[in-house]
XYZ file of C-alpha atoms in Angstrom:
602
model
C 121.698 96.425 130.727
C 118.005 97.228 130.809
C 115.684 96.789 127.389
C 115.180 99.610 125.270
C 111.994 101.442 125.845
C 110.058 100.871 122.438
C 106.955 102.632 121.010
C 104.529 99.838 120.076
C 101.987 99.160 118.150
C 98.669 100.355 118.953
C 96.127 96.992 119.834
C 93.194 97.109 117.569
C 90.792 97.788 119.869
C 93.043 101.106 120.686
C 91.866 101.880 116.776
C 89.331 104.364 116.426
C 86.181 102.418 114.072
C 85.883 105.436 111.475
C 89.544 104.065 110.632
C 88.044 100.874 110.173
C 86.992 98.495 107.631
C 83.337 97.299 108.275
C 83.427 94.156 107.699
C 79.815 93.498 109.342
C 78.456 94.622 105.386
C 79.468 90.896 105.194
C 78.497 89.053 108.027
C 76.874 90.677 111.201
C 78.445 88.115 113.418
C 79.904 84.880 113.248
C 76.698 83.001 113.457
C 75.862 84.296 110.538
C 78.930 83.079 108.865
C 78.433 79.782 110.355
C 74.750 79.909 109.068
C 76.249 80.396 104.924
C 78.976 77.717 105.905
C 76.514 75.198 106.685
C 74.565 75.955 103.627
C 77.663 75.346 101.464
C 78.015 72.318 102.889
C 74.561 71.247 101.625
C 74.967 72.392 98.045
C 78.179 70.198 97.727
C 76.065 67.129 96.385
C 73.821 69.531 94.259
C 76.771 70.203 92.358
C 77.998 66.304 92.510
C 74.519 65.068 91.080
C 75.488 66.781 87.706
C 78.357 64.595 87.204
C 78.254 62.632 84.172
C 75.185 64.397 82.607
C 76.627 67.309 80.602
C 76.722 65.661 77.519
C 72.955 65.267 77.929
C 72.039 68.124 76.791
C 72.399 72.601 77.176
C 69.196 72.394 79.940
C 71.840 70.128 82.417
C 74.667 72.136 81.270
C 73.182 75.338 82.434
C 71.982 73.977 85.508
C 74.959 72.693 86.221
C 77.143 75.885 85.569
C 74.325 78.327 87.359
C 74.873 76.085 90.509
C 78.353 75.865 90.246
C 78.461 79.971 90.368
C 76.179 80.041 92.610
C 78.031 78.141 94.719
C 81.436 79.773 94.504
C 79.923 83.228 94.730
C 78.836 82.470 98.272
C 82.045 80.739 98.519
C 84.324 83.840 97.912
C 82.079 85.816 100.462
C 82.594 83.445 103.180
C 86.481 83.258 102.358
C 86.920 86.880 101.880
C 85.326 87.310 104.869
C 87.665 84.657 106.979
C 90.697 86.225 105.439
C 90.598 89.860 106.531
C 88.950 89.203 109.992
C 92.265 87.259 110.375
C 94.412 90.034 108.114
C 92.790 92.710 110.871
C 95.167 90.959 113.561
C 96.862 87.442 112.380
C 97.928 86.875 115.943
C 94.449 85.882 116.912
C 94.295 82.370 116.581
C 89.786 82.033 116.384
C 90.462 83.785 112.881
C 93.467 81.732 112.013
C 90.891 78.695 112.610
C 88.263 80.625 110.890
C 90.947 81.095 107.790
C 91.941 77.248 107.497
C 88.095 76.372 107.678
C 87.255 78.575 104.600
C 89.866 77.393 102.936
C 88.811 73.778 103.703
C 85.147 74.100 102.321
C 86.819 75.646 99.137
C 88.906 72.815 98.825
C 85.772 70.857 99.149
C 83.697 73.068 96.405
C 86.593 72.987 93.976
C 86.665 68.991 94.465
C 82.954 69.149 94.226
C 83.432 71.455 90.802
C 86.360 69.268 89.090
C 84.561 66.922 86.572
C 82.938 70.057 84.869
C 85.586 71.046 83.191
C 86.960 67.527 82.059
C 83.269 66.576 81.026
C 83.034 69.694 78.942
C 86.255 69.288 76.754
C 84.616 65.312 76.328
C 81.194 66.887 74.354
C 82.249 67.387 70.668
C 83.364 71.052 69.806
C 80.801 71.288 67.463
C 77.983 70.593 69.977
C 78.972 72.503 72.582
C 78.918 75.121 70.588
C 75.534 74.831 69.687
C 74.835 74.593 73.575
C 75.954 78.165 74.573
C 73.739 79.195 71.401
C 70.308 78.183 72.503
C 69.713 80.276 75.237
C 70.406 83.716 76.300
C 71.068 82.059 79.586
C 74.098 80.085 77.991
C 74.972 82.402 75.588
C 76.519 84.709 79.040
C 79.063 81.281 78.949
C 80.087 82.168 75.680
C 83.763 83.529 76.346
C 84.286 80.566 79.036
C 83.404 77.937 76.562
C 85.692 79.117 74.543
C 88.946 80.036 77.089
C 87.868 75.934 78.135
C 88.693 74.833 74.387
C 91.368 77.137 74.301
C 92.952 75.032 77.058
C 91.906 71.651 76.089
C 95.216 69.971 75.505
C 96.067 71.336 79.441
C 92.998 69.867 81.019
C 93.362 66.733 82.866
C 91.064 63.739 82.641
C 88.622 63.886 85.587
C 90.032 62.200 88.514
C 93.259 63.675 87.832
C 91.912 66.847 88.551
C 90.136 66.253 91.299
C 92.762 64.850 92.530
C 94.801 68.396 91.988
C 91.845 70.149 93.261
C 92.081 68.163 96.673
C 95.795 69.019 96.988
C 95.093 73.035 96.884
C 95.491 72.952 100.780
C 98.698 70.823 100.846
C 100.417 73.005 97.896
C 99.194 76.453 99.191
C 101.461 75.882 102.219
C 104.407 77.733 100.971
C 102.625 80.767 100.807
C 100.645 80.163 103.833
C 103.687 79.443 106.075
C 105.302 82.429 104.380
C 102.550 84.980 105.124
C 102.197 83.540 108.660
C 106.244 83.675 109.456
C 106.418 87.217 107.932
C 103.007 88.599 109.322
C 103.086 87.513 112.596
C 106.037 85.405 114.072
C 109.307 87.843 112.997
C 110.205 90.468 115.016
C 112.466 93.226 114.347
C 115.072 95.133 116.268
C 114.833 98.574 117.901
C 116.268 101.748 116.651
C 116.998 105.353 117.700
C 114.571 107.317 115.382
C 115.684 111.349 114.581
C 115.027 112.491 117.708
C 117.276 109.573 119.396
C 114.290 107.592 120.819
C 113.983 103.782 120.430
C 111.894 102.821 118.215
C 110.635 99.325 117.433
C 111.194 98.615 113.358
C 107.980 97.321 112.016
C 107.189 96.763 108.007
C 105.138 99.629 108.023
C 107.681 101.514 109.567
C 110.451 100.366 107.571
C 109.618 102.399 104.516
C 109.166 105.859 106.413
C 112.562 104.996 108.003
C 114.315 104.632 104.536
C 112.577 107.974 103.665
C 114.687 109.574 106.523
C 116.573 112.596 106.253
C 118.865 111.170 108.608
C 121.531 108.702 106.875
C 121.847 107.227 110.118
C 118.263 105.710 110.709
C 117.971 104.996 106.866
C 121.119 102.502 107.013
C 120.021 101.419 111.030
C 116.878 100.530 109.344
C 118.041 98.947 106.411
C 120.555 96.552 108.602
C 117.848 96.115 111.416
C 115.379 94.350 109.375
C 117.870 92.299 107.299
C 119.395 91.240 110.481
C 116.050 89.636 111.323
C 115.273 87.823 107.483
C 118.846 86.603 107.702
C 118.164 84.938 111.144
C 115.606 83.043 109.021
C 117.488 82.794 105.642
C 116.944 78.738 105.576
C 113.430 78.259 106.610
C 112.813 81.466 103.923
C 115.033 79.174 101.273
C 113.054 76.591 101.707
C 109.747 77.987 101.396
C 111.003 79.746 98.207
C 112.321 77.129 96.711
C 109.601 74.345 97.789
C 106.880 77.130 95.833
C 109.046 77.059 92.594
C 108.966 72.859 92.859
C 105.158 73.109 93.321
C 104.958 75.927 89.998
C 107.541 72.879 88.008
C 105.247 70.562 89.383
C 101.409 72.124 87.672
C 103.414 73.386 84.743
C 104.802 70.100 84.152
C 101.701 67.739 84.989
C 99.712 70.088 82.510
C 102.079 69.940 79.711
C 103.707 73.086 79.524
C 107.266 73.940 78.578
C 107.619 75.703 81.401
C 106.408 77.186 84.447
C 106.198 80.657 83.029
C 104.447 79.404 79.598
C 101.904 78.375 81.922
C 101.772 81.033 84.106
C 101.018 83.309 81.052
C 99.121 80.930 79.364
C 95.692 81.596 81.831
C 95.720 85.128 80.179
C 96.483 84.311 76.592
C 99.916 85.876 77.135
C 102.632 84.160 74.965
C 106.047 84.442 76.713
C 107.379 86.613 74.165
C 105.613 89.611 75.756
C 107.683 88.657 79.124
C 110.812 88.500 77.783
C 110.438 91.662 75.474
C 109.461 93.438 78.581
C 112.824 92.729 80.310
C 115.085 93.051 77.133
C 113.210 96.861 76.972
C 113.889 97.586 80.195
C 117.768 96.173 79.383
C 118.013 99.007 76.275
C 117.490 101.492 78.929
C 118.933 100.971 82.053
C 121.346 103.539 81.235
C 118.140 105.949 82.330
C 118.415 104.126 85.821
C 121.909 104.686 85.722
C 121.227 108.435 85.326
C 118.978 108.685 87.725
C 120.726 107.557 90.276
C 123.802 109.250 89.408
C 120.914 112.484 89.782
C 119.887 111.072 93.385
C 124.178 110.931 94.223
C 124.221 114.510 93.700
C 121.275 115.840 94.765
C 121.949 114.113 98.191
C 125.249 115.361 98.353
C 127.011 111.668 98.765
C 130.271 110.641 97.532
C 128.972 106.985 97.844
C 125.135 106.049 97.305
C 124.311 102.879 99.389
C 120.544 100.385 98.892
C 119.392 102.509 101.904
C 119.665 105.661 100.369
C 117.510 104.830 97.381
C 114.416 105.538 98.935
C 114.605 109.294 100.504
C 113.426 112.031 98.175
C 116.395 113.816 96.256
C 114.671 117.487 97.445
C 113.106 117.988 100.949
C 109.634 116.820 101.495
C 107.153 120.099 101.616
C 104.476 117.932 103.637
C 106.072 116.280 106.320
C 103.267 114.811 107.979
C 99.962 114.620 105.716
C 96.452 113.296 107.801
C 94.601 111.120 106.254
C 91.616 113.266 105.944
C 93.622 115.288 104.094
C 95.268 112.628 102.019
C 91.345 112.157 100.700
C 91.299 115.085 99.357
C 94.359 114.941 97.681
C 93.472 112.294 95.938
C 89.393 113.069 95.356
C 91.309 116.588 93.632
C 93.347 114.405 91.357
C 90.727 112.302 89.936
C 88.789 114.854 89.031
C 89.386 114.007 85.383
C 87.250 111.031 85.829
C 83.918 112.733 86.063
C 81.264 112.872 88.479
C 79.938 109.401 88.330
C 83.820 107.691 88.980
C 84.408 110.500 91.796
C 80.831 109.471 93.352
C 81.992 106.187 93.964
C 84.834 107.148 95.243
C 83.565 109.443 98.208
C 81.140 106.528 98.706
C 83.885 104.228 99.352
C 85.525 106.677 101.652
C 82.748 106.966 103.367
C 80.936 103.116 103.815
C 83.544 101.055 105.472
C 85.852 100.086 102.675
C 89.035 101.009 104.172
C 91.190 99.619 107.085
C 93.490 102.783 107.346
C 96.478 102.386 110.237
C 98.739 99.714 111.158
C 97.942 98.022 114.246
C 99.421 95.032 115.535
C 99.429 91.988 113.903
C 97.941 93.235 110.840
C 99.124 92.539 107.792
C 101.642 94.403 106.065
C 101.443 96.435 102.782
C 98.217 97.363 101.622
C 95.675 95.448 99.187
C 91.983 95.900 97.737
C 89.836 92.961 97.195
C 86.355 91.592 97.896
C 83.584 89.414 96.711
C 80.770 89.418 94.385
C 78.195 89.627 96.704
C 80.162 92.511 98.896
C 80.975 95.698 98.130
C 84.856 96.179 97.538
C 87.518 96.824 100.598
C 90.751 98.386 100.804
C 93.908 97.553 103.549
C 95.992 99.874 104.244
C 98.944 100.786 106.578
C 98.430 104.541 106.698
C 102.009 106.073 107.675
C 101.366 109.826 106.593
C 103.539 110.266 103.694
C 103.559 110.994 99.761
C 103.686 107.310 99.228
C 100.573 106.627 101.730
C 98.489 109.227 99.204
C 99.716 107.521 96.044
C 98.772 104.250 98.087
C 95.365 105.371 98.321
C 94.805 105.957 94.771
C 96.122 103.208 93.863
C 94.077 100.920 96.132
C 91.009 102.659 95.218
C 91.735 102.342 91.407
C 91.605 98.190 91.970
C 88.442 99.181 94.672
C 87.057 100.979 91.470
C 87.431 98.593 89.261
C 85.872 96.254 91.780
C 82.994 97.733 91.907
C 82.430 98.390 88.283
C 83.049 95.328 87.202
C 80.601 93.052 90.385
C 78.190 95.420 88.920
C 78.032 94.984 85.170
C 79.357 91.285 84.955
C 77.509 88.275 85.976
C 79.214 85.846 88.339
C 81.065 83.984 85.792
C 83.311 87.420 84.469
C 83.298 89.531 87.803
C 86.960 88.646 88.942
C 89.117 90.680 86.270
C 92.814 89.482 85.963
C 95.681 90.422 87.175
C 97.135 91.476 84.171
C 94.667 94.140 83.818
C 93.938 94.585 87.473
C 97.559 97.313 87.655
C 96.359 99.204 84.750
C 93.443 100.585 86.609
C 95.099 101.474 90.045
C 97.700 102.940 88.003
C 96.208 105.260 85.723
C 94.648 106.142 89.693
C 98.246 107.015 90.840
C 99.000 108.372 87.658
C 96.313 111.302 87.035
C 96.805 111.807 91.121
C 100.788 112.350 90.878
C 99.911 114.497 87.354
C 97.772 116.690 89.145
C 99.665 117.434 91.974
C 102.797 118.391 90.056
C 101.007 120.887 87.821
C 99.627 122.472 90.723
C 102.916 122.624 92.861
C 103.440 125.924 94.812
C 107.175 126.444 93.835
C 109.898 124.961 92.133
C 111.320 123.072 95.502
C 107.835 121.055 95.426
C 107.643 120.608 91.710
C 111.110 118.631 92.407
C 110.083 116.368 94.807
C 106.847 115.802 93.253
C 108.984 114.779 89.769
C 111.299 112.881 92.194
C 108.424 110.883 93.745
C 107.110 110.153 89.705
C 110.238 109.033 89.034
C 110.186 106.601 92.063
C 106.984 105.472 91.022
C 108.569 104.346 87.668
C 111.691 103.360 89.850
C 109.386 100.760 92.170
C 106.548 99.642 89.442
C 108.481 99.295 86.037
C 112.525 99.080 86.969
C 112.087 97.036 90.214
C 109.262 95.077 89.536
C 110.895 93.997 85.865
C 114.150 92.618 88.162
C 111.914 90.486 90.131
C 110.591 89.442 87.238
C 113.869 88.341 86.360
C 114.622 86.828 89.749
C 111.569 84.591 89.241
C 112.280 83.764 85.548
C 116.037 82.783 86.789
C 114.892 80.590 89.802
C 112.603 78.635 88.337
C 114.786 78.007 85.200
C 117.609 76.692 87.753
C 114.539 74.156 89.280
C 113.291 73.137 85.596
C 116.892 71.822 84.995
C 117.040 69.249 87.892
C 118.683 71.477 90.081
C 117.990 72.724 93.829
C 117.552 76.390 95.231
C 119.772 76.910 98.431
C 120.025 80.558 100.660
C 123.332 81.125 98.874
C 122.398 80.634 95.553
C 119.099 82.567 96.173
C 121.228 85.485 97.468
C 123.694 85.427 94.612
C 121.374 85.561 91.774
C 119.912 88.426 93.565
C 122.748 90.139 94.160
C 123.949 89.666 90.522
C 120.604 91.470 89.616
C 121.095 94.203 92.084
C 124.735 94.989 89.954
C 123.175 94.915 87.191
C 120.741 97.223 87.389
C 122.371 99.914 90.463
C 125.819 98.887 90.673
C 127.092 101.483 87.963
C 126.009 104.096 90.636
C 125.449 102.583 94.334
C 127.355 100.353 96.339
C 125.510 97.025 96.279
C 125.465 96.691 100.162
C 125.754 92.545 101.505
C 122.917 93.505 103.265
C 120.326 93.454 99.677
C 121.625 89.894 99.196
C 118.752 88.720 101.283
C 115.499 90.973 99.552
C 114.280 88.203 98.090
C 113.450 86.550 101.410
C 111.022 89.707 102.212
C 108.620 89.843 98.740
C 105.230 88.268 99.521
C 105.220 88.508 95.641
C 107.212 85.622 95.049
C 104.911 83.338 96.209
C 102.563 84.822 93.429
C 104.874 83.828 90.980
C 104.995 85.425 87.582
C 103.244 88.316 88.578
C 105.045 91.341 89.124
C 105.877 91.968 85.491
C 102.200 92.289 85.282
C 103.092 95.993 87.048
C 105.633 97.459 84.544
C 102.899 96.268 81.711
C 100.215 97.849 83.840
C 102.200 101.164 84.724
C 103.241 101.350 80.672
C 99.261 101.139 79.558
C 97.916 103.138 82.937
C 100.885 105.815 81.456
C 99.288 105.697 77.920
C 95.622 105.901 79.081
C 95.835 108.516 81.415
C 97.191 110.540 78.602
C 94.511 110.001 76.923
C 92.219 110.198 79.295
C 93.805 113.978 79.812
C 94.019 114.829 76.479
C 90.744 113.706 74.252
C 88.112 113.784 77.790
C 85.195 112.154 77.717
C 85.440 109.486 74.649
C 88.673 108.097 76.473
C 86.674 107.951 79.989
C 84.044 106.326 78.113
C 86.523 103.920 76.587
C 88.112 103.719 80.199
C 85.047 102.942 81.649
C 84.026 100.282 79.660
C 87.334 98.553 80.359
C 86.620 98.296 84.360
C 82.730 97.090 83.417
C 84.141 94.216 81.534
C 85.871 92.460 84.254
C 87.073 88.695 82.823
C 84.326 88.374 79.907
C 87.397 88.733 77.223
C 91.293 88.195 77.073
C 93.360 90.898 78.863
C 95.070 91.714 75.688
C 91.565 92.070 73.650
C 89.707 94.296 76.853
C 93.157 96.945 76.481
C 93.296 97.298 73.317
C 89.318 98.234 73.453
C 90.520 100.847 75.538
C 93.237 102.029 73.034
C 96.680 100.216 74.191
C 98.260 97.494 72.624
C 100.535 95.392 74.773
C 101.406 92.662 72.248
C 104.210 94.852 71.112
C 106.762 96.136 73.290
C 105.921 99.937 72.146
C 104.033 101.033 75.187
C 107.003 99.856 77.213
C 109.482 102.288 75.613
C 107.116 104.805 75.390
C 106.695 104.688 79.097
C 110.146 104.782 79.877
C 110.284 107.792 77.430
C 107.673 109.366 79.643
C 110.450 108.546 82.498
C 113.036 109.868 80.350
C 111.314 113.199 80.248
C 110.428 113.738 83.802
C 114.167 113.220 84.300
C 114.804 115.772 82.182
C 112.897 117.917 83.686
C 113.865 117.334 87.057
C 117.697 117.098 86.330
C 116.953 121.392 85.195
C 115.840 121.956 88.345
C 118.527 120.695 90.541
């Protein structure tokens, strides 16, 4: 029996360059990579001649800090740079190489860079104090004096952590091997699209597929790619489980209670805020419940399965949107943001930010990120649908925020945290999907625009809160002495999956294996960070709507201030309060209402 003619992937080079990134804003050519490389490797001792002489006085200890940022900026921009040339097509094995020796030389600089921080928390309070006070210079290291002292009791003594520093290679590997197995070594099966012709499953393709009208290619898709993370269910086990030892490991070593404590702990997050996040989202899974019992009978299905979670309840109006047009869509929506935000925003459509199509060998999903010294950069997987427009706000809400804050912030602040990174692509998505539904043509759009709203709060607050306590779950099973196997992985997930769908759907065998698919996981403790991000982005884009131009001021000011205060502090200069689980529920209310709505027009 002959092979199935498949539709591939287009080769990069078949990619026309206005749907490119331009990554030559960076570096014009390799040579010129080589060229900051080299001079890296030359400031390396500048940095190590400081050691031992911060207690000397504030003129060494701003020295010593100035060259230490100096260093890492040009650091980041030669990573950043390795990284996507090799996230453009990760089957090319020069960027691969080009990849491991970044990350190399940063293991070197961070080596270089680990008695600072040990030195510092060895000068008396008092004095140290007095340092950052002399000088307008070292008064910028203000907030970073004071997050070190903060952490004093979790800093090592000096060789300790240079010893940590030199392992960063050795205990990235889970995450490495992970994004290397699922970027560029599994394959997935063909299947017969809607029109009957074979078509090769790919990641990108895999979410348009569960957005079929046709049950058939939603559940061949669902089965086709699980068949393939099964095939690999111990390798994926293992990395899993080898990423929660290494999170025991730090957490441990650094005297935390736990791995999520410390996890929390670099944002000034106690774990109180986690766990009233998931017992909110507990209170009201009866919403999900309702929901889905809404999606049951919209779709006409005596039995709703995991694939059929995914397809929009009403029929899609736009069943192919360009990307042109998906611009515009969004540029229309963020209109609320005034002329200087929206400015940016064509600017970044229009200089080389964004990588738009899949192409293979690129990596899957979509991201935004970039260095001080560069202007901000957006991957995409462009597939044409609803999603792909909300995908572009969102991306350019981090781009955004990017930008605003390289801009304002010296070196130091520039790299906001994650915690506060989703608020600002969210609000993005939010004011985008707002926008759209109060200009809908009819009431058949209208539903599918509440429908894909609801999916948003579905895939950022619901979803993401599970993981959250998949990951809380796992490593609690690791911090008692015990190991993580395939079958236990697959039956805490599955437990999860009753809990929160099995009132309505049939919790297909299928789901067991998720967990082996979520790049997030080896980010651990971060995907709550989206449900807290979608509940403030939900609150501020009210606001933002409703009182004009003193909340986009407010708004504003948040993405300027990148890292230079606590996450908490920066949103609740912006007028949302996260210490409390209020802004939770009152998101979910916002859910609560949409349904509402959308359950009257069904």
């Amino acid at each position: 029996m002959s092979e199935p003619t498949a539709k591939p992937l287009p080769k990069r080079g078949e990619i026309d360059n206005r749907y490119k990134w331009n990554l030559e804003d960076i570096y014009i050519d390799i040579e010129k990579w080589e060229a900051d490389y080299k001079k890296i490797k030359l400031m390396i001792p500048e940095i190590e001649r400081f050691k031992g002489t911060l207690k000397k006085g504030a003129q060494n200890f701003l020295d010593c800090l100035k060259k230490c940022d100096e260093i890492s900026s040009l650091m980041d921009k030669l990573y950043v740079y390795a990284r996507m040339k090799r996230d453009e097509d990760n089957t090319k094995p020069e960027y691969q190489a080009l990849t491991d020796k970044a990350s190399a030389i940063a293991t070197e600089v961070y080596t270089a860079a680990s008695f600072i921080v040990p030195e510092m928390i060895l000068i008396p309070e008092k004095t140290l104090n007095e340092f950052v006070e002399i000088s307008d210079e070292l008064k910028i290291y203000r907030h970073f004096v004071k997050e070190i002292l903060r952490n004093k009791e979790h800093i090592l003594p000096e060789n300790e952590e240079k010893l940590l520093a030199m392992a960063s290679d050795i205990t990235d590997a889970p995450h490495d091997i992970f994004n290397m197995l699922n970027n560029a070594d599994i394959k997935f099966p063909c299947i017969k699209d809607e029109n009957g012709e074979e078509v090769e499953v790919t990641k990108g393709r895999y979410s348009a597929f569960l957005e079929s009208n046709d049950r058939r290619v939603r559940k061949d898709a669902f089965h086709a790619i699980y068949k393939s993370y099964k095939n690999q269910t111990n390798t994926l086990a293992s990395l899993l489980s080898n990423n929660v030892k290494k999170n025991k490991f730090f957490s441990s070593i650094r005297k935390y209670d736990s791995a999520l404590q410390a996890s929390l702990d670099r944002d000034n997050v106690t774990t109180d805020v986690y766990d009233n996040l998931i017992a909110t989202i507990d209170k009201n899974l009866h919403l999900l419940e309702r929901y889905m019992k809404l999606r049951k009978k919209a779709l006409k299905l005596d039995n709703l399965h995991m694939y059929d979670l995914y397809v929009p309840i009403v029929p899609e109006v736009n069943k192919e949107i360009k990307y042109e047009t998906a611009l515009d869509m969004v540029e229309e929506g963020l209109q609320p943001m005034g002329e200087e935000y929206l400015k940016i925003l064509k600017g970044g459509f229009n200089s080389g930010w964004v990588d738009v199509y899949e192409n293979e060998g690129k990596t899957s999903g979509a991201y935004s990120w970039g260095a001080a010294k560069t202007h901000p950069y957006v991957l995409l997987n462009y597939q044409g649908k609803i999603n792909d427009v909300m995908t572009i706000a969102h991306e350019m809400g981090h781009a955004i925020h990017t930008y605003y804050s390289n801009k304002t912030q010296p070196y130091i602040y520039s790299q906001y945290r994650i915690l506060v990174a989703e608020v600002a692509s969210t609000v993005n998505e939010s004011l985008v999907i707002r926008h759209m539904i109060e200009n809908s043509k009819n009431k058949a759009e209208k539903a599918y625009l509440l429908n894909r709203y609801l999916e948003e709060f579905r895939g950022t607050v619901f979803r993401q809160v599970m993981f959250a306590e998949f990951e809380k779950a796992t490593h609690a099973i690791v911090e008692k002495g015990e190991g993580l196997t395939s079958q236990m992985l697959c039956q805490i997930y599955r437990a999860l999956n009753v809990k929160y769908y099995g009132a309505e759907v049939d919790i297909d065998d299928d789901i067991d294996y998720e967990w082996s698919r979520i790049p997030h996981f080896y980010t651990s403790f971060y995907v709550y960070k989206y449900a807290t991000g979608f509940s403030a982005a939900t609150s501020l884009s009210k606001q933002i709507l409703n009182e004009g131009k003193p909340a986009i001021e407010r708004y504003t000011e948040f993405l300027k201030s990148g890292s230079s205060d606590y996450p908490l502090e920066l949103l609740k200069k912006a007028g949302v309060d996260l210490s409390s689980a209020q802004p939770i529920q009152d998101a979910l209310n916002v859910f609560e209402e949409i349904l509402i709505e959308l359950e009257e027009l069904i």
